[in-house]
Amino acid sequence: MDLHGRSPWSILPPLILGFFMIMLDTTIVNIAVPTLVQDLDASLVAVGWVTSAYLLSYATLLLLAGRLGDRFGSRRVFIGGLVVFTVASAACGFAGHIALLIAARAVQGIGAALMTPQTMAMITRVFPPERRGAAMGLWGATAGVATIAGPLLGGVFVEYMSWEWIFFINVPVGVVALWFALRNLPKLERHRTSFDVVGVVLSVLGLGAFVFGIQEGSTYDWGTIAGPISVWSVIGLGVLILVVFLWWQARLGEAALLPLRLFRNRTFTLANVSGMTISFAMIGIFFPLTIFLQSILGLSPIETALLNLPSSLISGVVAPLAGRLSDRVPGKWVVSAGFAMIAISVGVIAWLIQPDLVAWHLIFPMLLFGAGTGSVFSPLANLATSGLDGRTAGAGAGAFNTTRQVGGVLGSAVIVSALTSRLASRLPEAAEAASGQLPADYRQSFVDGITQAASAGSFSGESGGAASFPLPDGVPDAVKQQIDAVVTSVIHQGFASAVTDTMIVVTAVLVIGFFTALLIPATRPGHLSPRQ
């Protein structure tokens, strides 16, 4: 489109700054959880909702936000979301009670949802297809760097300043982004169609119930939430409402919140599936790996973040290059190569995981992981938007980001369940193997005790976890010390084995993403037919 002499690149500063804050806030809070529990006198479950409230409102509203951009203008919706996000960030910092913090985080998620689809939609509509990959490269680099930088910045703020600064930092960044947005973002053509109110209600309720059930399932042990309401009934209700939503969208056609004709485009459909798998994998590797590094190897949060920093830097360097490459060759090959690199790196990490692992040995496979993520995000976003027109750019971007978020939510639920179930199996196996180190009179009770504690989830993985092992009365001090040492060894070996098993699950999902990417038509952006 005509920007009256300005370069298309002039629109990127506000979009990149806004998207950086959004992605940063998906991970930056995790490092402050123990501090929030103490400073706000809150339970661990309540503090967990500081992250859950943000992700829930964010994922649920992406579809609506994308369509709002099509109807009211991407510039207007982005600026509105930026203001909401910045003000909510300040409210988070000033919150003196856990309930206020959770509420402010939910509002922050609304602002993030309003902004995210507009970043992709504006790049799609302003940049010509043959130059779009380079712009998407910066978008992808932002996602990769922000996701890894979150724990590092969070650790610095919590350790050297205060937890409030993990939110206050967004205020000056938001003000700068707002100045750039008002100055540089163009007013794009709007498409005034009838608004699908029923579709909005169905999508919010369906996605809300489904995401809540998956996201919070482990909190309720996948059982009863309250009275007759169970986790699985909430998930089932969400799926049922989403089925009704799809039926309603098919009936409305072009007037729908999510025009289903988008999915007749094979490239768009396969890019959405690949987007789900990469988000699944990002959650899948960092959740178990972070537990292993801190609980078993004894690294501090900042040391853990620093170990991941080279991967983030490589991702940030590779993403723009991969985006430019996808302008010259079919993007499917770049994406497929990226999935292959990530799958190999996760497989190598799974093979290296041992209780006596030297932490820096993980840097080399993590560098390959960073190169892989940098090769996937940018070209994949470019492929997803390559067949969209001005009328559906926002809806398509909203759909793509929604499937990515759902993939992350599924990844979180599956990986937590996989790790928990493998711990319940691996810890008793490790106890059986190590029981020979104890006097014969204590071996069976030792194995039984470990098995019972593992089934109840009593072990945190820390070296001091032996203290949670129940010892019978009258055990001599020498035997107690011996059992304590063996329990610690069993916990470390059991956790290492369970993390390895969980990484194998992640590798399998990445292989699915690899083959899905191979099925994408080998056509360069700008040369796509409507059905590609």
Coordinates of N, CA and C in Angstrom, one line a residue, residues 30-170:
N30 N 7.1 -16.2 36.0 CA 7.4 -17.6 36.6 C 8.5 -17.5 37.6
I31 N 9.5 -16.7 37.3 CA 10.7 -16.6 38.2 C 10.3 -15.9 39.5
A32 N 9.2 -15.2 39.6 CA 8.9 -14.4 40.8 C 7.9 -15.2 41.7
V33 N 7.5 -16.4 41.3 CA 6.4 -17.1 42.0 C 6.8 -17.2 43.5
P34 N 7.9 -17.7 44.0 CA 8.2 -17.8 45.4 C 8.1 -16.5 46.1
T35 N 8.6 -15.4 45.5 CA 8.6 -14.1 46.1 C 7.1 -13.6 46.2
L36 N 6.3 -13.8 45.2 CA 4.9 -13.4 45.3 C 4.2 -14.2 46.4
V37 N 4.5 -15.4 46.6 CA 3.9 -16.2 47.7 C 4.2 -15.6 49.0
Q38 N 5.4 -15.2 49.2 CA 5.8 -14.6 50.5 C 5.3 -13.2 50.7
D39 N 5.6 -12.3 49.7 CA 5.3 -10.9 49.8 C 3.8 -10.6 49.9
L40 N 3.0 -11.4 49.1 CA 1.5 -11.2 49.1 C 0.8 -12.1 50.0
D41 N 1.5 -12.9 50.8 CA 0.9 -13.9 51.7 C -0.2 -14.7 51.0
A42 N 0.2 -15.3 49.9 CA -0.8 -16.0 49.1 C -0.4 -17.5 48.9
S43 N -1.3 -18.3 48.6 CA -1.0 -19.7 48.4 C -0.4 -19.9 47.0
L44 N 0.2 -21.0 46.8 CA 0.9 -21.3 45.5 C -0.2 -21.4 44.4
V45 N -1.3 -21.9 44.7 CA -2.4 -22.0 43.7 C -2.9 -20.7 43.3
A46 N -3.0 -19.7 44.3 CA -3.5 -18.4 44.0 C -2.4 -17.7 43.1
V47 N -1.2 -17.8 43.4 CA -0.1 -17.2 42.6 C 0.0 -17.8 41.2
G48 N -0.4 -19.1 41.1 CA -0.4 -19.7 39.8 C -1.4 -19.0 38.9
W49 N -2.4 -18.4 39.4 CA -3.4 -17.7 38.6 C -2.9 -16.4 38.1
V50 N -1.8 -15.9 38.6 CA -1.2 -14.7 38.1 C -0.8 -14.9 36.6
T51 N -0.3 -16.1 36.4 CA 0.0 -16.5 35.0 C -1.2 -17.0 34.2
S52 N -2.0 -17.8 34.9 CA -3.2 -18.4 34.2 C -4.2 -17.4 33.8
A53 N -4.4 -16.3 34.6 CA -5.4 -15.3 34.2 C -5.0 -14.6 32.9
Y54 N -3.7 -14.3 32.8 CA -3.2 -13.6 31.7 C -3.3 -14.5 30.4
L55 N -2.9 -15.8 30.5 CA -2.9 -16.7 29.4 C -4.4 -17.0 29.0
L56 N -5.3 -17.1 29.9 CA -6.7 -17.4 29.7 C -7.4 -16.3 28.9
S57 N -7.3 -15.1 29.4 CA -7.9 -14.0 28.7 C -7.2 -13.7 27.3
Y58 N -5.9 -13.9 27.2 CA -5.2 -13.7 26.0 C -5.6 -14.7 24.9
A59 N -5.6 -16.0 25.3 CA -6.0 -17.1 24.3 C -7.4 -17.0 23.9
T60 N -8.3 -16.7 24.8 CA -9.7 -16.7 24.5 C -10.2 -15.6 23.6
L61 N -9.5 -14.4 23.6 CA -10.0 -13.3 22.9 C -9.2 -13.0 21.5
L62 N -8.3 -13.9 21.2 CA -7.5 -13.6 19.9 C -8.4 -13.6 18.7
L63 N -9.3 -14.6 18.6 CA -10.2 -14.6 17.4 C -11.0 -13.3 17.3
L64 N -11.6 -12.9 18.4 CA -12.4 -11.7 18.4 C -11.5 -10.5 18.0
A65 N -10.3 -10.4 18.6 CA -9.4 -9.3 18.3 C -9.0 -9.2 16.9
G66 N -8.8 -10.4 16.2 CA -8.4 -10.3 14.8 C -9.5 -9.8 14.0
R67 N -10.8 -10.1 14.2 CA -11.9 -9.7 13.5 C -12.2 -8.2 13.8
L68 N -11.9 -7.7 15.0 CA -12.1 -6.3 15.3 C -11.1 -5.5 14.5
G69 N -9.9 -6.0 14.2 CA -9.0 -5.3 13.4 C -9.5 -5.1 12.0
D70 N -10.1 -6.2 11.5 CA -10.7 -6.1 10.1 C -11.8 -5.1 10.0
R71 N -12.6 -5.0 11.0 CA -13.7 -4.1 11.0 C -13.4 -2.7 11.3
F72 N -12.7 -2.5 12.4 CA -12.5 -1.1 13.0 C -11.1 -0.5 12.6
G73 N -10.3 -1.3 12.0 CA -9.0 -0.9 11.6 C -7.9 -1.4 12.5
S74 N -6.8 -2.0 12.0 CA -5.8 -2.6 12.8 C -5.0 -1.5 13.6
R75 N -4.9 -0.3 13.1 CA -4.2 0.7 13.8 C -4.9 1.1 15.1
R76 N -6.2 1.3 14.9 CA -7.1 1.7 16.1 C -7.1 0.6 17.2
V77 N -7.3 -0.6 16.7 CA -7.3 -1.7 17.7 C -6.0 -2.0 18.4
F78 N -4.9 -1.9 17.6 CA -3.6 -2.0 18.2 C -3.3 -1.0 19.2
I79 N -3.6 0.3 18.9 CA -3.3 1.4 19.9 C -4.2 1.2 21.1
G80 N -5.4 0.8 20.9 CA -6.3 0.6 22.1 C -5.8 -0.6 23.0
G81 N -5.3 -1.6 22.3 CA -4.7 -2.7 23.1 C -3.5 -2.3 23.8
L82 N -2.6 -1.5 23.2 CA -1.4 -1.1 23.8 C -1.7 -0.2 25.0
V83 N -2.7 0.7 24.9 CA -3.0 1.5 26.1 C -3.5 0.6 27.2
V84 N -4.4 -0.3 26.9 CA -4.9 -1.3 27.9 C -3.8 -2.0 28.6
F85 N -2.9 -2.6 27.8 CA -1.8 -3.4 28.3 C -0.9 -2.6 29.2
T86 N -0.5 -1.3 28.8 CA 0.4 -0.5 29.5 C -0.2 -0.1 30.9
V87 N -1.5 0.4 30.9 CA -2.2 0.8 32.1 C -2.3 -0.4 33.0
A88 N -2.7 -1.6 32.5 CA -2.8 -2.8 33.3 C -1.5 -3.2 33.9
S89 N -0.4 -3.0 33.2 CA 1.0 -3.3 33.7 C 1.3 -2.5 34.9
A90 N 0.9 -1.2 34.9 CA 1.1 -0.3 36.0 C 0.3 -0.8 37.2
A91 N -1.0 -1.2 36.9 CA -1.9 -1.7 37.9 C -1.3 -2.9 38.6
C92 N -0.7 -3.8 37.8 CA -0.1 -5.0 38.3 C 1.0 -4.7 39.3
G93 N 1.8 -3.7 39.0 CA 2.9 -3.3 39.9 C 2.4 -2.7 41.2
F94 N 1.3 -1.9 41.1 CA 0.8 -1.3 42.3 C -0.1 -2.2 43.1
A95 N -0.4 -3.4 42.6 CA -1.4 -4.3 43.3 C -0.7 -4.7 44.6
G96 N -1.4 -4.5 45.7 CA -0.9 -5.0 47.0 C -1.6 -6.2 47.5
H97 N -2.5 -6.8 46.7 CA -3.2 -8.0 47.1 C -3.2 -8.9 46.0
I98 N -3.2 -10.2 46.2 CA -3.1 -11.2 45.1 C -4.4 -11.1 44.2
A99 N -5.5 -10.8 44.8 CA -6.8 -10.8 44.0 C -6.7 -9.6 43.0
L100 N -6.1 -8.5 43.4 CA -6.0 -7.3 42.6 C -4.9 -7.6 41.5
L101 N -3.9 -8.3 41.8 CA -2.9 -8.7 40.8 C -3.4 -9.6 39.8
I102 N -4.2 -10.6 40.2 CA -4.8 -11.5 39.2 C -5.8 -10.8 38.3
A103 N -6.6 -9.9 38.8 CA -7.5 -9.1 38.0 C -6.8 -8.2 37.0
A104 N -5.7 -7.6 37.5 CA -4.9 -6.7 36.6 C -4.3 -7.5 35.5
R105 N -3.8 -8.7 35.8 CA -3.2 -9.6 34.8 C -4.2 -10.1 33.8
A106 N -5.5 -10.3 34.2 CA -6.5 -10.6 33.2 C -6.7 -9.5 32.2
V107 N -6.8 -8.3 32.7 CA -6.9 -7.1 31.9 C -5.7 -7.0 31.0
Q108 N -4.5 -7.2 31.5 CA -3.3 -7.2 30.7 C -3.4 -8.2 29.5
G109 N -4.0 -9.3 29.8 CA -4.2 -10.3 28.7 C -5.2 -9.8 27.6
I110 N -6.2 -9.1 28.0 CA -7.1 -8.5 27.0 C -6.3 -7.5 26.1
G111 N -5.5 -6.7 26.7 CA -4.7 -5.8 25.9 C -3.7 -6.6 24.9
A112 N -3.1 -7.6 25.4 CA -2.2 -8.5 24.6 C -3.0 -9.1 23.4
A113 N -4.2 -9.6 23.7 CA -5.0 -10.2 22.7 C -5.4 -9.2 21.6
L114 N -5.7 -7.9 22.0 CA -6.1 -6.9 21.0 C -4.9 -6.6 20.1
M115 N -3.7 -6.6 20.6 CA -2.5 -6.2 19.9 C -2.0 -7.3 18.9
T116 N -2.0 -8.5 19.4 CA -1.2 -9.6 18.7 C -1.7 -9.8 17.2
P117 N -2.9 -10.0 16.9 CA -3.3 -10.2 15.5 C -3.0 -9.0 14.6
Q118 N -3.0 -7.8 15.2 CA -2.8 -6.6 14.4 C -1.3 -6.6 13.9
T119 N -0.4 -7.1 14.7 CA 1.0 -7.1 14.3 C 1.2 -7.9 13.0
M120 N 0.6 -9.1 13.0 CA 0.7 -9.9 11.7 C -0.1 -9.3 10.6
A121 N -1.3 -8.8 10.9 CA -2.2 -8.3 9.9 C -1.6 -7.1 9.2
M122 N -1.0 -6.2 10.0 CA -0.5 -5.0 9.4 C 0.8 -5.3 8.5
I123 N 1.6 -6.2 9.0 CA 2.8 -6.6 8.2 C 2.3 -7.2 6.9
T124 N 1.2 -8.1 7.0 CA 0.7 -8.7 5.8 C 0.1 -7.7 4.8
R125 N -0.5 -6.6 5.2 CA -1.2 -5.7 4.4 C -0.2 -4.6 3.9
V126 N 0.8 -4.3 4.6 CA 1.7 -3.2 4.2 C 2.9 -3.7 3.3
F127 N 3.4 -4.9 3.7 CA 4.6 -5.4 2.9 C 4.1 -6.2 1.7
P128 N 4.8 -6.0 0.6 CA 4.5 -6.9 -0.6 C 4.9 -8.3 -0.3
P129 N 4.3 -9.3 -0.9 CA 4.6 -10.7 -0.6 C 6.1 -11.0 -0.7
E130 N 6.8 -10.5 -1.7 CA 8.1 -10.9 -1.9 C 9.1 -10.3 -0.9
R131 N 8.6 -9.3 -0.1 CA 9.5 -8.7 1.0 C 8.9 -9.0 2.4
R132 N 7.9 -9.8 2.5 CA 7.2 -10.0 3.7 C 8.0 -10.9 4.7
G133 N 8.7 -11.8 4.1 CA 9.5 -12.8 4.9 C 10.5 -12.1 5.8
A134 N 11.2 -11.1 5.3 CA 12.1 -10.3 6.1 C 11.5 -9.6 7.3
A135 N 10.3 -9.0 7.0 CA 9.6 -8.4 8.1 C 9.1 -9.4 9.1
M136 N 8.6 -10.5 8.7 CA 8.2 -11.6 9.6 C 9.4 -12.2 10.3
G137 N 10.6 -12.0 9.7 CA 11.8 -12.5 10.4 C 12.0 -11.7 11.7
L138 N 11.8 -10.4 11.6 CA 11.9 -9.6 12.9 C 10.9 -10.0 13.9
W139 N 9.7 -10.2 13.4 CA 8.5 -10.6 14.2 C 8.9 -11.9 14.9
G140 N 9.4 -12.9 14.2 CA 9.8 -14.2 14.8 C 11.0 -14.0 15.7
A141 N 11.9 -13.2 15.4 CA 13.1 -13.0 16.3 C 12.6 -12.4 17.6
T142 N 11.6 -11.5 17.6 CA 11.0 -10.9 18.8 C 10.4 -12.0 19.7
A143 N 9.7 -12.9 19.1 CA 9.1 -14.0 19.9 C 10.1 -14.8 20.5
G144 N 11.1 -15.2 19.8 CA 12.2 -16.1 20.3 C 13.0 -15.4 21.4
V145 N 13.4 -14.2 21.2 CA 14.2 -13.5 22.2 C 13.4 -13.2 23.5
A146 N 12.2 -12.7 23.3 CA 11.4 -12.3 24.5 C 11.0 -13.5 25.3
T147 N 10.7 -14.7 24.7 CA 10.4 -15.9 25.5 C 11.5 -16.3 26.4
I148 N 12.8 -16.2 25.9 CA 13.9 -16.7 26.7 C 14.3 -15.6 27.6
A149 N 14.2 -14.3 27.2 CA 14.7 -13.2 28.0 C 13.8 -13.0 29.3
G150 N 12.6 -13.5 29.2 CA 11.7 -13.3 30.3 C 12.2 -13.8 31.7
P151 N 12.6 -15.1 31.8 CA 13.2 -15.5 33.0 C 14.4 -14.8 33.5
L152 N 15.3 -14.4 32.5 CA 16.5 -13.7 32.9 C 16.2 -12.3 33.4
L153 N 15.4 -11.6 32.7 CA 15.0 -10.2 33.2 C 14.3 -10.3 34.6
G154 N 13.4 -11.3 34.6 CA 12.6 -11.5 35.9 C 13.5 -11.8 37.0
G155 N 14.5 -12.7 36.8 CA 15.5 -13.0 37.9 C 16.3 -11.7 38.3
V156 N 16.7 -10.9 37.4 CA 17.4 -9.7 37.7 C 16.5 -8.7 38.5
F157 N 15.3 -8.5 38.1 CA 14.4 -7.6 38.8 C 14.1 -8.1 40.2
V158 N 13.8 -9.4 40.3 CA 13.4 -9.9 41.6 C 14.6 -9.9 42.6
E159 N 15.8 -10.2 42.1 CA 16.9 -10.3 42.9 C 17.5 -9.0 43.3
Y160 N 17.5 -8.0 42.4 CA 18.2 -6.8 42.6 C 17.3 -5.6 42.8
M161 N 16.0 -5.7 42.5 CA 15.1 -4.6 42.7 C 13.9 -5.1 43.5
S162 N 12.8 -5.3 42.9 CA 11.6 -5.9 43.5 C 10.7 -6.5 42.5
W163 N 9.8 -7.4 42.9 CA 9.0 -8.1 41.9 C 8.1 -7.1 41.1
E164 N 7.7 -6.0 41.7 CA 6.9 -5.0 41.0 C 7.5 -4.6 39.7
W165 N 8.8 -4.6 39.6 CA 9.5 -4.1 38.4 C 9.3 -5.0 37.2
I166 N 8.9 -6.3 37.4 CA 8.6 -7.1 36.2 C 7.4 -6.6 35.5
F167 N 6.6 -5.8 36.1 CA 5.4 -5.1 35.5 C 5.7 -3.7 35.1
F168 N 6.4 -2.9 36.0 CA 6.7 -1.5 35.8 C 7.5 -1.3 34.5
I169 N 8.4 -2.3 34.2 CA 9.2 -2.1 33.0 C 8.4 -1.9 31.7
N170 N 7.2 -2.4 31.7 CA 6.3 -2.3 30.6 C 5.8 -0.9 30.3

